Amino acid sequence: MKNYSWGLIIPFLIMEILTITAAIIVRDINVLVFFSLLLVQSSLGLYIFLQNLKSEINLSFAAFCGALSLWTFSVFMLQHAQNLTEVIFWGRFIYIGPILIVYFFLYFTFVFPKRSASRFEPPKLILFLPALIFLMIVPGPLILKGAELTAAGPRPLFGYAYPFFMIYFLLYFIYGILNLIRKYGVASGIEKNQIRYVFLGLFLTFLFSIITNLILPALGEARFFNLGPLFTIFVIGFTTYAVVKHRLMSIELIIQRSTVYIAATLVIMALYTGVVIVSEIYIRKILGYTSLAIAALAALFIAVLYQPLVRIFQNLTDRIFFKGRYDYQKTLKKVSQAIATKIKMEELTRLIVATLVETMGISEISFLINDRERERFRSVPVELTHAGASRYKRIELDAAASIIKWLKKNRDIMVFDEIKSQPEVAEEMERLGVAILVPIISQEELIGALSLGNKLSGDIFTSEDIGLLLTLANQTAVALDNARLFEEVVSMKEYNEEILNSMVSGVLTCDNRGKIITFNPMAEKITGYKTAEVLGRTFGEAFPQKSALSGALESTLKGRNLRHLEASIVSKERGLVPVSLSTCTLHDLRGKKSGALLLISDLTEVKELENKVRRADKLGALGTMAAGMAHEIKNPLSSMKVLSQLLPIKYQDEEFRGKFIEIMPREISRIDRIVESLLGFARATSPKFTKLNIQTVLMEDLKYYDSQANKSGVEIVREFQDVPEIEGDPDQLPQVFSNLILNAIQAMPEGGKLKVVVREGKKIESILQNIVVEVSDTGHGITPANLARLFDPFFTTKYAGTGLGLTIAHSIVDGHRGTIDVKSEIGRGTNFIVTLPLSQELV
């Protein structure tokens, strides 16, 4: 369909400007009124014609408008006739318009809104024959014989054919009206409302025009003939609106609004006129002031008064004439407010169904929502208890259905009466019993649709209904987004709660003020505190001030996070519980700190496992040691056994006695050293902890070996950092470092460098966890094979060594919850690394 709107509007505006200019020049208001009306009639007729050149509806209506224009022009010319000859000429010419008007009107009723299938429709030629006859006799005296000039204006003198003209006009008019009534009875949907518009416009136009231009002149009263063309505005307005618009406004509402504004305007005009008259007649005479100021004040007062007056008449007509109709604005406001409060899909569906069923009287309704997983649009499952329960229809549509494709493409409301030109879509709507589909669009995506059947009253969906449905769809889209977000939030909340409830670690969160927000069941189990006791309270109120939990949270809120900090907390039910604490700072979407998160891991089982491992290691070491000790003791015992067996025989042998005296004490001393080493290993498993300075311990050990180092040409280098005191056994730790220092000196018989380093060890979020002591030499080094057995009991590469020194050292360090490692390269030296925790008691 071509759009000629701008091509007609611009010439229309130019012609209207010229009309106004001409009216001002000649100072004749009739020029402005009649030529403006003539422009409207001709422009609308031309516009309808150009919309569809092949449509009988458009052609007949355009011809009807042309006839109206001809009639309007002839009335204007008759009104301005200067003599009797002009009066008679234009008086006869004036009947050409009505002859054609009533013919094209009748023809229009046969084809609008669609051609009738009636067998009684006469051929066009037969219909046009009477009109043709009258057009032929118009120039003569048969209809208008003549005229006479009177003081009241020209008075027509009718001929013999005038009564036949009246009969022709009335018969064609009545025939056309009956056509419309018959079509209205069988029409449905939008066609029914279009006929109502056409009928109202034509009826009003013909009613007033017949009175002023047909009946009154026949009775000898011709003074009102110039009013007839003015009444054509009804048929032009109503019929054009019905033909052009697909979505019509309720005709009752048009009548109501017209009545309201006309009444309000008349009252305002009466008030203004009264004020001007009173000011001119009385106030000006008494006071002598000009009435211009009073008129201006009155105009200002009336401008303020107009809208309240319109509302008064609106309410009045609502109460008197439209009690059964719903108020669109009030309904929209009410529904919008209600929708804004709905965050559940079921509640939203109930509200929409109840609103449309109650206000519009919908026969069937369905609220479809997009099921992305199944790629279908399905009705929201909901239980209804009101009248909508029997009218709620459950349907499903494939995402690839023609209806859905059309909605996605056009993103507009789909009305069955308007979609008939697309058979596939119309057939699908008819099969589902859908009269109208309203898309619900959010963020350029079709997320749902409202499917409605016909109204129970049989009325069509008017423009007000469409407006209400579109606004309702927009509000529903927002509500669906809110509902979806709510469901996602609830789902995420349940998901998070499920995670929190199933976690093996305790989880605690607090806000910036320390108020505890989250406390999961595992946190309850580990700490012994109940959720109800701590939620909503600050951690300072919920836990003791010196508690590890309070300290960790306070430290985190100050910007210092913790990672796997071992500590102990006092549980009401379990007593002292070893735990590992990890924290992090929480931030909002803007990156601003919003609180802290604390993870609490129960280390009870871990510590028990560590003890079991230590016991197993100890048992394994004891087994290895027992086997080694048996081997070590067996050799001297064998020598002692042989000597004791030979003693009775060779007692008199002086040489034998000398060897006996030499060997026996030596082997006994060897056994004694093995036993002492074994006792030392046993004592190393039970340390007694106290605060000590590791630098002091090392300085005393190094001082003891200074002379031996000097004899061997070994240079001792000390690199001590300032580290805090640690908890350790002051008797056992010196054994560890003495053994390492002695081994290092012995590994450098030809001299070298012994380096002892004390430094800080691991830190967690700037909190020192342990210290490191390194003892390194530049000796011959240890082979990889020997390095693997270095801490095995009774393994030694030294002559007369027991092989228990490093085993005891490893046991002592392990008893202090520390570690001892060794790195060595042949020819470059060996480095022993001892790591010791600052504290043995978890804090």
CSV table of N, CA and C in Angstrom, one decimal, residues 451-517:
chain,number,residue,atom,x,y,z
A,451,SER,N,-2.9,-15.1,25.1
A,451,SER,CA,-3.8,-15.7,24.1
A,451,SER,C,-5.3,-15.5,24.6
A,452,LEU,N,-6.1,-14.8,23.8
A,452,LEU,CA,-7.4,-14.5,24.2
A,452,LEU,C,-8.4,-15.0,23.1
A,453,GLY,N,-9.6,-15.5,23.6
A,453,GLY,CA,-10.6,-15.8,22.7
A,453,GLY,C,-11.5,-14.6,22.5
A,454,ASN,N,-12.7,-14.8,21.9
A,454,ASN,CA,-13.6,-13.7,21.6
A,454,ASN,C,-14.2,-13.3,22.9
A,455,LYS,N,-14.8,-12.1,22.9
A,455,LYS,CA,-15.6,-11.6,24.0
A,455,LYS,C,-16.9,-12.3,24.1
A,456,LEU,N,-17.4,-12.6,25.3
A,456,LEU,CA,-18.7,-13.2,25.5
A,456,LEU,C,-19.8,-12.4,24.9
A,457,SER,N,-19.6,-11.1,24.9
A,457,SER,CA,-20.6,-10.1,24.4
A,457,SER,C,-20.7,-10.1,22.9
A,458,GLY,N,-19.7,-10.7,22.2
A,458,GLY,CA,-19.7,-10.7,20.8
A,458,GLY,C,-19.0,-9.4,20.2
A,459,ASP,N,-18.7,-8.4,21.0
A,459,ASP,CA,-18.1,-7.2,20.6
A,459,ASP,C,-16.6,-7.5,20.1
A,460,ILE,N,-16.1,-6.6,19.3
A,460,ILE,CA,-14.7,-6.7,18.9
A,460,ILE,C,-13.8,-6.1,19.9
A,461,PHE,N,-12.5,-6.4,19.7
A,461,PHE,CA,-11.5,-5.7,20.6
A,461,PHE,C,-11.2,-4.3,20.0
A,462,THR,N,-11.6,-3.3,20.7
A,462,THR,CA,-11.5,-1.9,20.3
A,462,THR,C,-10.1,-1.4,20.5
A,463,SER,N,-9.8,-0.2,20.1
A,463,SER,CA,-8.5,0.4,20.3
A,463,SER,C,-8.2,0.6,21.8
A,464,GLU,N,-9.3,0.8,22.5
A,464,GLU,CA,-9.0,0.9,24.0
A,464,GLU,C,-8.6,-0.4,24.6
A,465,ASP,N,-9.3,-1.5,24.1
A,465,ASP,CA,-8.9,-2.8,24.6
A,465,ASP,C,-7.5,-3.2,24.2
A,466,ILE,N,-7.1,-2.8,22.9
A,466,ILE,CA,-5.8,-3.1,22.5
A,466,ILE,C,-4.8,-2.3,23.3
A,467,GLY,N,-5.1,-1.0,23.6
A,467,GLY,CA,-4.2,-0.2,24.4
A,467,GLY,C,-4.0,-0.8,25.8
A,468,LEU,N,-5.2,-1.2,26.4
A,468,LEU,CA,-5.1,-1.9,27.7
A,468,LEU,C,-4.2,-3.1,27.6
A,469,LEU,N,-4.4,-4.0,26.6
A,469,LEU,CA,-3.7,-5.2,26.5
A,469,LEU,C,-2.2,-5.0,26.3
A,470,LEU,N,-1.9,-4.0,25.4
A,470,LEU,CA,-0.4,-3.7,25.2
A,470,LEU,C,0.2,-3.2,26.4
A,471,THR,N,-0.5,-2.2,27.1
A,471,THR,CA,0.1,-1.7,28.4
A,471,THR,C,0.3,-2.8,29.4
A,472,LEU,N,-0.8,-3.7,29.5
A,472,LEU,CA,-0.7,-4.8,30.4
A,472,LEU,C,0.4,-5.8,30.0
A,473,ALA,N,0.7,-6.0,28.7
A,473,ALA,CA,1.8,-6.8,28.3
A,473,ALA,C,3.1,-6.2,28.7
A,474,ASN,N,3.3,-4.9,28.5
A,474,ASN,CA,4.5,-4.2,28.9
A,474,ASN,C,4.7,-4.4,30.4
A,475,GLN,N,3.7,-4.1,31.2
A,475,GLN,CA,3.8,-4.3,32.6
A,475,GLN,C,4.1,-5.7,33.0
A,476,THR,N,3.5,-6.7,32.3
A,476,THR,CA,3.7,-8.1,32.5
A,476,THR,C,5.2,-8.5,32.2
A,477,ALA,N,5.7,-7.9,31.1
A,477,ALA,CA,7.1,-8.1,30.8
A,477,ALA,C,8.0,-7.8,32.0
A,478,VAL,N,7.8,-6.6,32.5
A,478,VAL,CA,8.6,-6.1,33.7
A,478,VAL,C,8.4,-7.1,34.9
A,479,ALA,N,7.1,-7.5,35.1
A,479,ALA,CA,6.8,-8.4,36.2
A,479,ALA,C,7.4,-9.7,36.0
A,480,LEU,N,7.4,-10.2,34.7
A,480,LEU,CA,8.1,-11.5,34.4
A,480,LEU,C,9.6,-11.4,34.7
A,481,ASP,N,10.2,-10.3,34.3
A,481,ASP,CA,11.6,-10.1,34.6
A,481,ASP,C,11.8,-10.2,36.1
A,482,ASN,N,11.0,-9.5,36.8
A,482,ASN,CA,11.1,-9.5,38.3
A,482,ASN,C,10.9,-10.9,38.9
A,483,ALA,N,9.8,-11.6,38.3
A,483,ALA,CA,9.5,-12.9,38.8
A,483,ALA,C,10.7,-13.8,38.5
A,484,ARG,N,11.3,-13.7,37.3
A,484,ARG,CA,12.4,-14.5,36.9
A,484,ARG,C,13.6,-14.3,37.8
A,485,LEU,N,13.9,-13.0,38.1
A,485,LEU,CA,14.9,-12.6,39.0
A,485,LEU,C,14.7,-13.1,40.4
A,486,PHE,N,13.4,-13.0,40.8
A,486,PHE,CA,13.1,-13.5,42.1
A,486,PHE,C,13.3,-15.0,42.2
A,487,GLU,N,12.8,-15.8,41.2
A,487,GLU,CA,13.1,-17.2,41.2
A,487,GLU,C,14.5,-17.5,41.1
A,488,GLU,N,15.3,-16.8,40.4
A,488,GLU,CA,16.7,-17.0,40.3
A,488,GLU,C,17.4,-16.7,41.6
A,489,VAL,N,16.9,-15.7,42.3
A,489,VAL,CA,17.5,-15.3,43.6
A,489,VAL,C,17.1,-16.4,44.6
A,490,VAL,N,15.8,-16.9,44.6
A,490,VAL,CA,15.4,-17.9,45.5
A,490,VAL,C,16.2,-19.2,45.2
A,491,SER,N,16.3,-19.5,43.9
A,491,SER,CA,17.0,-20.7,43.5
A,491,SER,C,18.4,-20.7,43.9
A,492,MET,N,19.1,-19.5,43.7
A,492,MET,CA,20.5,-19.3,44.1
A,492,MET,C,20.6,-19.4,45.6
A,493,LYS,N,19.6,-18.8,46.3
A,493,LYS,CA,19.7,-18.8,47.8
A,493,LYS,C,19.6,-20.3,48.3
A,494,GLU,N,18.6,-21.0,47.7
A,494,GLU,CA,18.5,-22.4,48.1
A,494,GLU,C,19.7,-23.2,47.7
A,495,TYR,N,20.3,-22.9,46.5
A,495,TYR,CA,21.5,-23.6,46.1
A,495,TYR,C,22.6,-23.3,47.0
A,496,ASN,N,22.8,-22.0,47.4
A,496,ASN,CA,23.9,-21.6,48.3
A,496,ASN,C,23.7,-22.3,49.7
A,497,GLU,N,22.4,-22.3,50.1
A,497,GLU,CA,22.1,-22.9,51.4
A,497,GLU,C,22.5,-24.4,51.4
A,498,GLU,N,22.1,-25.0,50.3
A,498,GLU,CA,22.4,-26.4,50.2
A,498,GLU,C,23.9,-26.7,50.2
A,499,ILE,N,24.7,-25.8,49.5
A,499,ILE,CA,26.1,-25.9,49.5
A,499,ILE,C,26.7,-25.7,50.9
A,500,LEU,N,26.2,-24.6,51.5
A,500,LEU,CA,26.6,-24.3,52.9
A,500,LEU,C,26.3,-25.4,53.9
A,501,ASN,N,25.1,-26.0,53.7
A,501,ASN,CA,24.7,-27.1,54.6
A,501,ASN,C,25.5,-28.4,54.4
A,502,SER,N,26.0,-28.6,53.2
A,502,SER,CA,26.7,-29.8,52.9
A,502,SER,C,28.3,-29.6,53.0
A,503,MET,N,28.7,-28.4,53.2
A,503,MET,CA,30.2,-28.2,53.3
A,503,MET,C,30.7,-28.8,54.6
A,504,VAL,N,32.0,-29.3,54.4
A,504,VAL,CA,32.7,-29.9,55.6
A,504,VAL,C,33.4,-28.9,56.4
A,505,SER,N,33.4,-27.6,55.9
A,505,SER,CA,34.0,-26.5,56.6
A,505,SER,C,32.9,-25.6,57.2
A,506,GLY,N,33.2,-25.0,58.3
A,506,GLY,CA,32.3,-24.0,58.8
A,506,GLY,C,32.4,-22.7,58.0
A,507,VAL,N,31.3,-22.1,57.8
A,507,VAL,CA,31.3,-20.8,57.0
A,507,VAL,C,30.6,-19.7,57.9
A,508,LEU,N,31.3,-18.6,58.0
A,508,LEU,CA,30.8,-17.5,58.7
A,508,LEU,C,31.1,-16.2,57.9
A,509,THR,N,30.0,-15.4,57.8
A,509,THR,CA,30.2,-14.1,57.1
A,509,THR,C,29.7,-13.0,58.0
A,510,CYS,N,30.2,-11.8,57.8
A,510,CYS,CA,29.8,-10.7,58.6
A,510,CYS,C,29.9,-9.4,57.7
A,511,ASP,N,29.2,-8.4,58.1
A,511,ASP,CA,29.2,-7.1,57.3
A,511,ASP,C,30.3,-6.3,57.9
A,512,ASN,N,30.4,-5.0,57.4
A,512,ASN,CA,31.5,-4.1,57.8
A,512,ASN,C,31.5,-3.8,59.2
A,513,ARG,N,30.3,-3.9,59.9
A,513,ARG,CA,30.2,-3.6,61.3
A,513,ARG,C,30.5,-4.8,62.2
A,514,GLY,N,30.8,-6.0,61.5
A,514,GLY,CA,31.0,-7.2,62.3
A,514,GLY,C,29.8,-8.0,62.6
A,515,LYS,N,28.6,-7.5,62.1
A,515,LYS,CA,27.4,-8.2,62.3
A,515,LYS,C,27.3,-9.5,61.5
A,516,ILE,N,27.1,-10.7,62.2
A,516,ILE,CA,27.2,-12.0,61.6
A,516,ILE,C,25.9,-12.2,60.8
A,517,ILE,N,26.1,-12.6,59.5
A,517,ILE,CA,25.0,-12.8,58.5
A,517,ILE,C,24.8,-14.2,58.2
